[in-house]
PDB file of C-alpha atoms in Angstrom:
ATOM      1  CA  MET X   1      41.800 116.259 129.529  1.00 71.00           C
ATOM      2  CA  LYS X   2      40.596 115.762 125.956  1.00 85.00           C
ATOM      3  CA  THR X   3      40.966 118.537 123.386  1.00 90.00           C
ATOM      4  CA  ALA X   4      39.258 118.613 119.977  1.00 89.00           C
ATOM      5  CA  TYR X   5      41.006 119.829 116.850  1.00 89.00           C
ATOM      6  CA  GLY X   6      38.347 120.357 114.205  1.00 88.00           C
ATOM      7  CA  ASP X   7      35.581 117.792 113.785  1.00 91.00           C
ATOM      8  CA  HIS X   8      37.605 114.596 113.570  1.00 95.00           C
ATOM      9  CA  LEU X   9      40.604 114.806 115.914  1.00 97.00           C
ATOM     10  CA  THR X  10      40.904 114.475 119.674  1.00 97.00           C
ATOM     11  CA  LEU X  11      44.057 114.965 121.730  1.00 97.00           C
ATOM     12  CA  THR X  12      44.834 113.671 125.206  1.00 97.00           C
ATOM     13  CA  THR X  13      48.029 113.887 127.230  1.00 97.00           C
ATOM     14  CA  ASP X  14      49.638 111.622 129.803  1.00 97.00           C
ATOM     15  CA  GLY X  15      52.869 112.957 131.240  1.00 97.00           C
ATOM     16  CA  HIS X  16      55.147 113.903 128.358  1.00 98.00           C
ATOM     17  CA  VAL X  17      53.155 111.914 125.764  1.00 98.00           C
ATOM     18  CA  ALA X  18      50.263 113.223 123.674  1.00 98.00           C
ATOM     19  CA  THR X  19      47.866 110.892 121.865  1.00 98.00           C
ATOM     20  CA  ILE X  20      46.000 112.166 118.805  1.00 98.00           C
ATOM     21  CA  VAL X  21      43.116 110.041 117.525  1.00 98.00           C
ATOM     22  CA  ILE X  22      41.591 110.405 114.064  1.00 98.00           C
ATOM     23  CA  ASP X  23      37.873 109.600 113.991  1.00 96.00           C
ATOM     24  CA  ARG X  24      36.340 110.296 110.578  1.00 95.00           C
ATOM     25  CA  PRO X  25      33.891 107.455 109.881  1.00 92.00           C
ATOM     26  CA  GLU X  26      33.833 105.198 108.278  1.00 88.00           C
ATOM     27  CA  ASN X  27      37.286 104.795 106.805  1.00 94.00           C
ATOM     28  CA  ASN X  28      39.166 107.843 108.138  1.00 96.00           C
ATOM     29  CA  HIS X  29      39.664 109.194 104.620  1.00 94.00           C
ATOM     30  CA  VAL X  30      42.033 112.132 104.513  1.00 93.00           C
ATOM     31  CA  SER X  31      40.785 115.569 103.555  1.00 91.00           C
ATOM     32  CA  VAL X  32      42.483 118.929 103.327  1.00 92.00           C
ATOM     33  CA  GLU X  33      40.644 120.033 106.467  1.00 93.00           C
ATOM     34  CA  LEU X  34      41.603 116.908 108.418  1.00 94.00           C
ATOM     35  CA  MET X  35      45.271 117.214 107.469  1.00 95.00           C
ATOM     36  CA  ARG X  36      45.222 120.931 108.291  1.00 96.00           C
ATOM     37  CA  ASP X  37      43.752 120.164 111.725  1.00 96.00           C
ATOM     38  CA  LEU X  38      46.351 117.439 112.261  1.00 97.00           C
ATOM     39  CA  ALA X  39      49.186 119.781 111.288  1.00 97.00           C
ATOM     40  CA  ASP X  40      47.767 122.422 113.655  1.00 97.00           C
ATOM     41  CA  ALA X  41      47.655 119.883 116.501  1.00 97.00           C
ATOM     42  CA  LEU X  42      51.192 118.613 115.886  1.00 98.00           C
ATOM     43  CA  GLU X  43      52.594 122.130 115.600  1.00 98.00           C
ATOM     44  CA  ALA X  44      50.891 122.943 118.917  1.00 97.00           C
ATOM     45  CA  MET X  45      52.696 119.949 120.425  1.00 97.00           C
ATOM     46  CA  ASP X  46      55.980 121.364 119.102  1.00 97.00           C
ATOM     47  CA  ARG X  47      55.262 124.543 121.065  1.00 97.00           C
ATOM     48  CA  ASP X  48      54.311 122.693 124.253  1.00 97.00           C
ATOM     49  CA  ASN X  49      57.484 122.144 126.285  1.00 95.00           C
ATOM     50  CA  ASN X  50      55.734 119.435 128.289  1.00 97.00           C
ATOM     51  CA  ILE X  51      55.135 117.193 125.246  1.00 98.00           C
ATOM     52  CA  ARG X  52      58.092 115.142 124.062  1.00 98.00           C
ATOM     53  CA  ALA X  53      56.456 112.465 121.881  1.00 98.00           C
ATOM     54  CA  VAL X  54      53.142 111.995 120.075  1.00 98.00           C
ATOM     55  CA  VAL X  55      51.132 108.863 119.320  1.00 98.00           C
ATOM     56  CA  LEU X  56      49.000 109.068 116.174  1.00 98.00           C
ATOM     57  CA  ALA X  57      46.119 106.602 116.242  1.00 98.00           C
ATOM     58  CA  ALA X  58      42.746 106.159 114.588  1.00 98.00           C
ATOM     59  CA  ALA X  59      39.305 104.952 115.613  1.00 97.00           C
ATOM     60  CA  GLY X  60      37.474 102.190 113.770  1.00 95.00           C
ATOM     61  CA  ARG X  61      38.792  99.338 111.654  1.00 96.00           C
ATOM     62  CA  ALA X  62      40.939 101.383 109.253  1.00 97.00           C
ATOM     63  CA  PHE X  63      43.911 103.520 110.207  1.00 98.00           C
ATOM     64  CA  CYS X  64      43.334 105.621 107.092  1.00 97.00           C
ATOM     65  CA  ALA X  65      41.885 104.448 103.777  1.00 95.00           C
ATOM     66  CA  GLY X  66      43.568 107.298 101.917  1.00 93.00           C
ATOM     67  CA  ALA X  67      42.075 110.131  99.918  1.00 86.00           C
ATOM     68  CA  ASP X  68      38.552 109.622  98.631  1.00 77.00           C
ATOM     69  CA  LEU X  69      39.115 109.977  94.888  1.00 69.00           C
ATOM     70  CA  VAL X  70      35.816 108.328  93.979  1.00 64.00           C
ATOM     71  CA  SER X  71      32.825 110.094  95.516  1.00 63.00           C
ATOM     72  CA  PRO X  72      31.757 113.591  94.383  1.00 61.00           C
ATOM     73  CA  THR X  73      32.054 114.832  97.967  1.00 59.00           C
ATOM     74  CA  GLY X  74      35.560 113.397  98.403  1.00 64.00           C
ATOM     75  CA  ILE X  75      38.833 115.126  97.674  1.00 65.00           C
ATOM     76  CA  GLY X  76      38.714 113.869  94.107  1.00 62.00           C
ATOM     77  CA  GLY X  77      35.464 115.739  93.557  1.00 62.00           C
ATOM     78  CA  THR X  78      37.290 119.064  93.823  1.00 63.00           C
ATOM     79  CA  GLY X  79      39.741 118.201  91.059  1.00 65.00           C
ATOM     80  CA  MET X  80      43.506 118.432  91.248  1.00 72.00           C
ATOM     81  CA  SER X  81      43.434 121.665  93.255  1.00 71.00           C
ATOM     82  CA  GLY X  82      42.148 119.713  96.244  1.00 80.00           C
ATOM     83  CA  ILE X  83      44.986 117.235  95.963  1.00 87.00           C
ATOM     84  CA  ASP X  84      47.543 120.036  95.667  1.00 87.00           C
ATOM     85  CA  SER X  85      46.145 121.612  98.854  1.00 90.00           C
ATOM     86  CA  LEU X  86      46.378 118.222 100.566  1.00 92.00           C
ATOM     87  CA  TYR X  87      50.072 118.025  99.753  1.00 95.00           C
ATOM     88  CA  GLU X  88      50.655 121.501 101.199  1.00 95.00           C
ATOM     89  CA  GLN X  89      49.419 120.130 104.519  1.00 95.00           C
ATOM     90  CA  ALA X  90      51.531 116.978 104.104  1.00 95.00           C
ATOM     91  CA  VAL X  91      54.676 119.120 103.974  1.00 96.00           C
ATOM     92  CA  ARG X  92      53.652 120.722 107.271  1.00 97.00           C
ATOM     93  CA  LEU X  93      53.370 117.259 108.845  1.00 98.00           C
ATOM     94  CA  PHE X  94      56.880 116.306 107.756  1.00 98.00           C
ATOM     95  CA  ALA X  95      58.235 119.566 109.212  1.00 97.00           C
ATOM     96  CA  VAL X  96      57.016 118.744 112.752  1.00 98.00           C
ATOM     97  CA  GLU X  97      59.873 118.418 115.275  1.00 98.00           C
ATOM     98  CA  THR X  98      58.267 116.199 117.932  1.00 98.00           C
ATOM     99  CA  PRO X  99      58.790 112.434 117.456  1.00 98.00           C
ATOM    100  CA  ILE X 100      55.667 110.625 116.240  1.00 98.00           C
ATOM    101  CA  ILE X 101      54.652 106.990 116.711  1.00 98.00           C
ATOM    102  CA  ALA X 102      51.796 105.702 114.551  1.00 98.00           C
ATOM    103  CA  ALA X 103      49.525 102.984 115.949  1.00 98.00           C
ATOM    104  CA  VAL X 104      48.187 101.144 112.899  1.00 98.00           C
ATOM    105  CA  GLN X 105      45.287  98.793 113.548  1.00 98.00           C
ATOM    106  CA  GLY X 106      44.009  98.193 110.009  1.00 98.00           C
ATOM    107  CA  ALA X 107      44.241  99.515 106.471  1.00 98.00           C
ATOM    108  CA  ALA X 108      46.767 102.248 105.688  1.00 98.00           C
ATOM    109  CA  VAL X 109      46.115 102.740 101.991  1.00 97.00           C
ATOM    110  CA  GLY X 110      47.365 105.299  99.483  1.00 96.00           C
ATOM    111  CA  ALA X 111      47.529 108.656 101.239  1.00 96.00           C
ATOM    112  CA  GLY X 112      46.876 106.691 104.438  1.00 97.00           C
ATOM    113  CA  LEU X 113      50.169 104.902 103.880  1.00 98.00           C
ATOM    114  CA  GLY X 114      51.730 108.305 103.275  1.00 98.00           C
ATOM    115  CA  LEU X 115      50.311 109.496 106.588  1.00 98.00           C
ATOM    116  CA  ALA X 116      51.700 106.450 108.417  1.00 98.00           C
ATOM    117  CA  LEU X 117      55.140 107.267 106.988  1.00 98.00           C
ATOM    118  CA  VAL X 118      55.041 110.766 108.468  1.00 98.00           C
ATOM    119  CA  ALA X 119      55.690 108.999 111.776  1.00 98.00           C
ATOM    120  CA  ASP X 120      59.136 108.022 113.001  1.00 98.00           C
ATOM    121  CA  PHE X 121      57.907 104.577 114.061  1.00 98.00           C
ATOM    122  CA  ARG X 122      54.919 102.350 113.367  1.00 98.00           C
ATOM    123  CA  VAL X 123      53.497  99.938 115.937  1.00 98.00           C
ATOM    124  CA  VAL X 124      51.042  97.605 114.235  1.00 98.00           C
ATOM    125  CA  ALA X 125      48.487  94.925 114.915  1.00 98.00           C
ATOM    126  CA  PRO X 126      48.437  91.713 112.837  1.00 98.00           C
ATOM    127  CA  GLU X 127      45.320  93.159 111.158  1.00 97.00           C
ATOM    128  CA  ALA X 128      47.309  96.089 109.722  1.00 98.00           C
ATOM    129  CA  ARG X 129      47.439  96.329 105.945  1.00 98.00           C
ATOM    130  CA  PHE X 130      49.744  98.680 104.037  1.00 98.00           C
ATOM    131  CA  SER X 131      49.065  99.356 100.372  1.00 98.00           C
ATOM    132  CA  ALA X 132      50.254 101.814  97.731  1.00 97.00           C
ATOM    133  CA  ASN X 133      47.372 100.904  95.421  1.00 95.00           C
ATOM    134  CA  PHE X 134      47.543 103.915  93.094  1.00 95.00           C
ATOM    135  CA  VAL X 135      48.137 101.896  89.906  1.00 96.00           C
ATOM    136  CA  LYS X 136      44.905  99.992  90.539  1.00 94.00           C
ATOM    137  CA  LEU X 137      43.178 103.366  90.145  1.00 93.00           C
ATOM    138  CA  GLY X 138      45.190 104.294  87.060  1.00 95.00           C
ATOM    139  CA  PHE X 139      46.854 106.984  89.149  1.00 95.00           C
ATOM    140  CA  HIS X 140      50.371 108.022  90.205  1.00 96.00           C
ATOM    141  CA  PRO X 141      51.534 107.692  93.844  1.00 97.00           C
ATOM    142  CA  GLY X 142      51.369 110.847  95.939  1.00 96.00           C
ATOM    143  CA  PHE X 143      51.791 112.266  99.463  1.00 96.00           C
ATOM    144  CA  GLY X 144      55.556 112.131  98.983  1.00 97.00           C
ATOM    145  CA  LEU X 145      55.496 108.327  98.971  1.00 98.00           C
ATOM    146  CA  THR X 146      57.833 108.038  95.992  1.00 98.00           C
ATOM    147  CA  HIS X 147      60.492 109.413  98.330  1.00 98.00           C
ATOM    148  CA  THR X 148      59.451 108.215 101.786  1.00 98.00           C
ATOM    149  CA  LEU X 149      58.654 104.585 100.958  1.00 98.00           C
ATOM    150  CA  PRO X 150      61.958 103.642  99.231  1.00 98.00           C
ATOM    151  CA  ARG X 151      63.800 105.651 101.894  1.00 97.00           C
ATOM    152  CA  LEU X 152      62.259 103.342 104.495  1.00 98.00           C
ATOM    153  CA  ILE X 153      62.157  99.884 102.909  1.00 98.00           C
ATOM    154  CA  GLY X 154      64.545 100.169  99.962  1.00 98.00           C
ATOM    155  CA  VAL X 155      63.969 100.796  96.282  1.00 98.00           C
ATOM    156  CA  GLN X 156      63.232  97.206  95.244  1.00 98.00           C
ATOM    157  CA  ARG X 157      60.528  96.539  97.823  1.00 98.00           C
ATOM    158  CA  ALA X 158      59.031  99.973  97.194  1.00 98.00           C
ATOM    159  CA  ASN X 159      58.948  99.149  93.474  1.00 98.00           C
ATOM    160  CA  LEU X 160      57.100  95.947  94.291  1.00 98.00           C
ATOM    161  CA  MET X 161      54.491  97.778  96.351  1.00 98.00           C
ATOM    162  CA  PHE X 162      54.036 100.572  93.809  1.00 98.00           C
ATOM    163  CA  LEU X 163      53.861  98.473  90.654  1.00 98.00           C
ATOM    164  CA  THR X 164      51.658  95.673  92.009  1.00 97.00           C
ATOM    165  CA  GLY X 165      49.499  97.622  94.452  1.00 96.00           C
ATOM    166  CA  ARG X 166      49.605  94.584  96.743  1.00 96.00           C
ATOM    167  CA  ARG X 167      48.753  94.716 100.440  1.00 96.00           C
ATOM    168  CA  ILE X 168      51.509  94.112 102.994  1.00 98.00           C
ATOM    169  CA  LYS X 169      50.261  92.543 106.211  1.00 97.00           C
ATOM    170  CA  GLY X 170      51.444  93.395 109.707  1.00 97.00           C
ATOM    171  CA  GLU X 171      54.015  90.617 110.150  1.00 97.00           C
ATOM    172  CA  GLU X 172      55.515  91.159 106.698  1.00 98.00           C
ATOM    173  CA  ALA X 173      55.595  94.919 107.319  1.00 98.00           C
ATOM    174  CA  VAL X 174      57.791  94.337 110.379  1.00 98.00           C
ATOM    175  CA  ALA X 175      60.063  91.984 108.434  1.00 98.00           C
ATOM    176  CA  TRP X 176      60.456  94.629 105.711  1.00 98.00           C
ATOM    177  CA  GLY X 177      61.129  97.494 108.119  1.00 98.00           C
ATOM    178  CA  LEU X 178      57.851  99.135 107.150  1.00 98.00           C
ATOM    179  CA  ALA X 179      56.742  98.683 110.774  1.00 98.00           C
ATOM    180  CA  ASP X 180      58.792  98.451 113.953  1.00 98.00           C
ATOM    181  CA  GLU X 181      56.747  96.365 116.364  1.00 98.00           C
ATOM    182  CA  ILE X 182      53.725  94.061 116.152  1.00 98.00           C
ATOM    183  CA  VAL X 183      51.381  93.403 119.063  1.00 98.00           C
ATOM    184  CA  PRO X 184      47.865  91.990 119.474  1.00 98.00           C
ATOM    185  CA  LEU X 185      45.152  94.460 118.521  1.00 98.00           C
ATOM    186  CA  HIS X 186      44.000  95.027 122.113  1.00 98.00           C
ATOM    187  CA  GLU X 187      47.586  95.954 123.105  1.00 98.00           C
ATOM    188  CA  LEU X 188      48.203  98.318 120.191  1.00 98.00           C
ATOM    189  CA  LEU X 189      47.611 101.733 121.733  1.00 98.00           C
ATOM    190  CA  PRO X 190      49.369 100.922 125.050  1.00 98.00           C
ATOM    191  CA  ALA X 191      52.370  99.563 123.119  1.00 98.00           C
ATOM    192  CA  ALA X 192      52.597 102.709 120.966  1.00 98.00           C
ATOM    193  CA  GLN X 193      52.292 104.869 124.072  1.00 98.00           C
ATOM    194  CA  ALA X 194      54.985 102.845 125.828  1.00 98.00           C
ATOM    195  CA  LEU X 195      57.381 103.443 122.927  1.00 98.00           C
ATOM    196  CA  ALA X 196      56.506 107.145 123.007  1.00 98.00           C
ATOM    197  CA  ALA X 197      57.170 107.225 126.754  1.00 98.00           C
ATOM    198  CA  GLU X 198      60.537 105.517 126.237  1.00 98.00           C
ATOM    199  CA  ILE X 199      61.507 108.312 123.853  1.00 98.00           C
ATOM    200  CA  ALA X 200      60.025 110.994 126.106  1.00 98.00           C
ATOM    201  CA  GLU X 201      62.118 109.993 129.132  1.00 98.00           C
ATOM    202  CA  ASN X 202      65.266 111.182 127.344  1.00 98.00           C
ATOM    203  CA  ALA X 203      66.676 114.717 127.148  1.00 98.00           C
ATOM    204  CA  PRO X 204      64.224 116.501 124.822  1.00 97.00           C
ATOM    205  CA  LEU X 205      66.678 118.908 123.180  1.00 97.00           C
ATOM    206  CA  ALA X 206      69.022 116.017 122.386  1.00 98.00           C
ATOM    207  CA  VAL X 207      66.147 113.971 120.940  1.00 98.00           C
ATOM    208  CA  ILE X 208      65.007 116.834 118.705  1.00 98.00           C
ATOM    209  CA  ALA X 209      68.550 117.610 117.544  1.00 98.00           C
ATOM    210  CA  THR X 210      69.278 113.951 116.771  1.00 98.00           C
ATOM    211  CA  ARG X 211      65.985 113.560 114.923  1.00 98.00           C
ATOM    212  CA  LYS X 212      66.724 116.654 112.818  1.00 97.00           C
ATOM    213  CA  THR X 213      70.092 115.229 111.839  1.00 98.00           C
ATOM    214  CA  LEU X 214      68.597 111.869 110.886  1.00 97.00           C
ATOM    215  CA  ARG X 215      65.678 113.321 108.900  1.00 95.00           C
ATOM    216  CA  GLY X 216      67.780 115.963 107.172  1.00 94.00           C
ATOM    217  CA  ASP X 217      65.858 118.115 104.716  1.00 96.00           C
ATOM    218  CA  LEU X 218      62.945 115.672 104.577  1.00 97.00           C
ATOM    219  CA  ALA X 219      60.195 118.313 104.510  1.00 97.00           C
ATOM    220  CA  ALA X 220      61.873 120.175 101.636  1.00 97.00           C
ATOM    221  CA  VAL X 221      62.383 116.944  99.693  1.00 97.00           C
ATOM    222  CA  VAL X 222      58.733 115.986 100.226  1.00 97.00           C
ATOM    223  CA  ARG X 223      57.691 119.427  98.954  1.00 97.00           C
ATOM    224  CA  ALA X 224      59.659 118.901  95.733  1.00 97.00           C
ATOM    225  CA  GLN X 225      58.494 115.301  95.384  1.00 97.00           C
ATOM    226  CA  THR X 226      54.813 116.117  95.826  1.00 97.00           C
ATOM    227  CA  ALA X 227      55.135 118.791  93.136  1.00 96.00           C
ATOM    228  CA  HIS X 228      56.373 116.112  90.732  1.00 97.00           C
ATOM    229  CA  GLU X 229      53.751 113.607  91.886  1.00 97.00           C
ATOM    230  CA  HIS X 230      50.998 116.182  91.423  1.00 95.00           C
ATOM    231  CA  ALA X 231      52.132 116.910  87.862  1.00 96.00           C
ATOM    232  CA  GLU X 232      52.054 113.200  86.975  1.00 96.00           C
ATOM    233  CA  GLN X 233      48.681 112.763  88.676  1.00 95.00           C
ATOM    234  CA  THR X 234      47.253 115.676  86.698  1.00 94.00           C
ATOM    235  CA  ILE X 235      48.211 113.969  83.436  1.00 95.00           C
ATOM    236  CA  LEU X 236      46.849 110.580  84.472  1.00 95.00           C
ATOM    237  CA  ARG X 237      43.608 111.986  85.846  1.00 92.00           C
ATOM    238  CA  ALA X 238      42.622 112.914  82.283  1.00 93.00           C
ATOM    239  CA  THR X 239      43.050 109.353  80.949  1.00 96.00           C
ATOM    240  CA  GLU X 240      40.424 106.716  80.192  1.00 96.00           C
ATOM    241  CA  ASP X 241      42.272 104.329  82.482  1.00 96.00           C
ATOM    242  CA  PHE X 242      41.738 106.606  85.478  1.00 94.00           C
ATOM    243  CA  ALA X 243      38.009 106.798  84.762  1.00 93.00           C
ATOM    244  CA  GLU X 244      37.951 103.008  84.524  1.00 95.00           C
ATOM    245  CA  GLY X 245      39.922 102.703  87.770  1.00 93.00           C
ATOM    246  CA  VAL X 246      37.388 104.878  89.571  1.00 87.00           C
ATOM    247  CA  ARG X 247      34.506 102.762  88.202  1.00 90.00           C
ATOM    248  CA  ALA X 248      36.309  99.567  89.182  1.00 91.00           C
ATOM    249  CA  VAL X 249      36.762 100.774  92.761  1.00 85.00           C
ATOM    250  CA  GLN X 250      33.116 101.803  92.972  1.00 84.00           C
ATOM    251  CA  GLU X 251      32.028  98.411  91.633  1.00 90.00           C
ATOM    252  CA  ARG X 252      34.584  96.471  93.704  1.00 88.00           C
ATOM    253  CA  ARG X 253      36.163  94.703  90.723  1.00 93.00           C
ATOM    254  CA  PRO X 254      39.548  94.650  88.959  1.00 92.00           C
ATOM    255  CA  GLY X 255      40.009  97.399  86.413  1.00 93.00           C
ATOM    256  CA  VAL X 256      39.957  96.655  82.685  1.00 96.00           C
ATOM    257  CA  PHE X 257      42.630  99.038  81.449  1.00 96.00           C
ATOM    258  CA  LYS X 258      43.376 100.041  77.841  1.00 95.00           C
ATOM    259  CA  GLY X 259      46.542 102.104  78.230  1.00 95.00           C
ATOM    260  CA  ARG X 260      44.890 105.321  77.117  1.00 93.00           C
TER     261      ARG X 260
END
């Protein structure tokens, strides 16, 4: 049976595994509403004693191209209040107790990378691309990434991703520990579901307790980190470089930044 959560999420179950698919054409940009619906769905899975693991997947070529900071109808069009509301929902995602496996088939950029790092594991296709491209926009990283990314891949590699904005491909992501398994694109969802099923066959209370120990106070840390990120983003949003970064993205060219 397929259940809809809002306009852009569907949920199906198979045994003890739930699969949530994001479908928000064309690039699965995050929005406050989408993240709220996702948090609602994941919290419902926490309450469902039959569900022991969740696969988070996305339709289309991109896993999630991040927050739309460019168009007037995107999250950037509502100013910094929209971004702050987005981070409130991000904290809810990190507080979920059920293990999550992300199936990443394409671009996971900016907030999309942040969303991929909500998951405990990432199964990727060779076509996957991970990028923390905030500096190319003249912006500060967000979605808790300044904590979650170095926690996962180490400070030095996180520095490299943050300060260059470069894209990390699927094979390199596995080598770095940014992803856990790489499979051909047509095998991606079954492979993520198989990993979820492997987790789900274990004693659920023991899995949840172990996961809590390993994650510690992650949700609280993300809350504090997003508050700092939001403050830095608010400052940078008012700069000429941010305006130039937005124009550069719209015009598909490198930014010409002045440091003001």
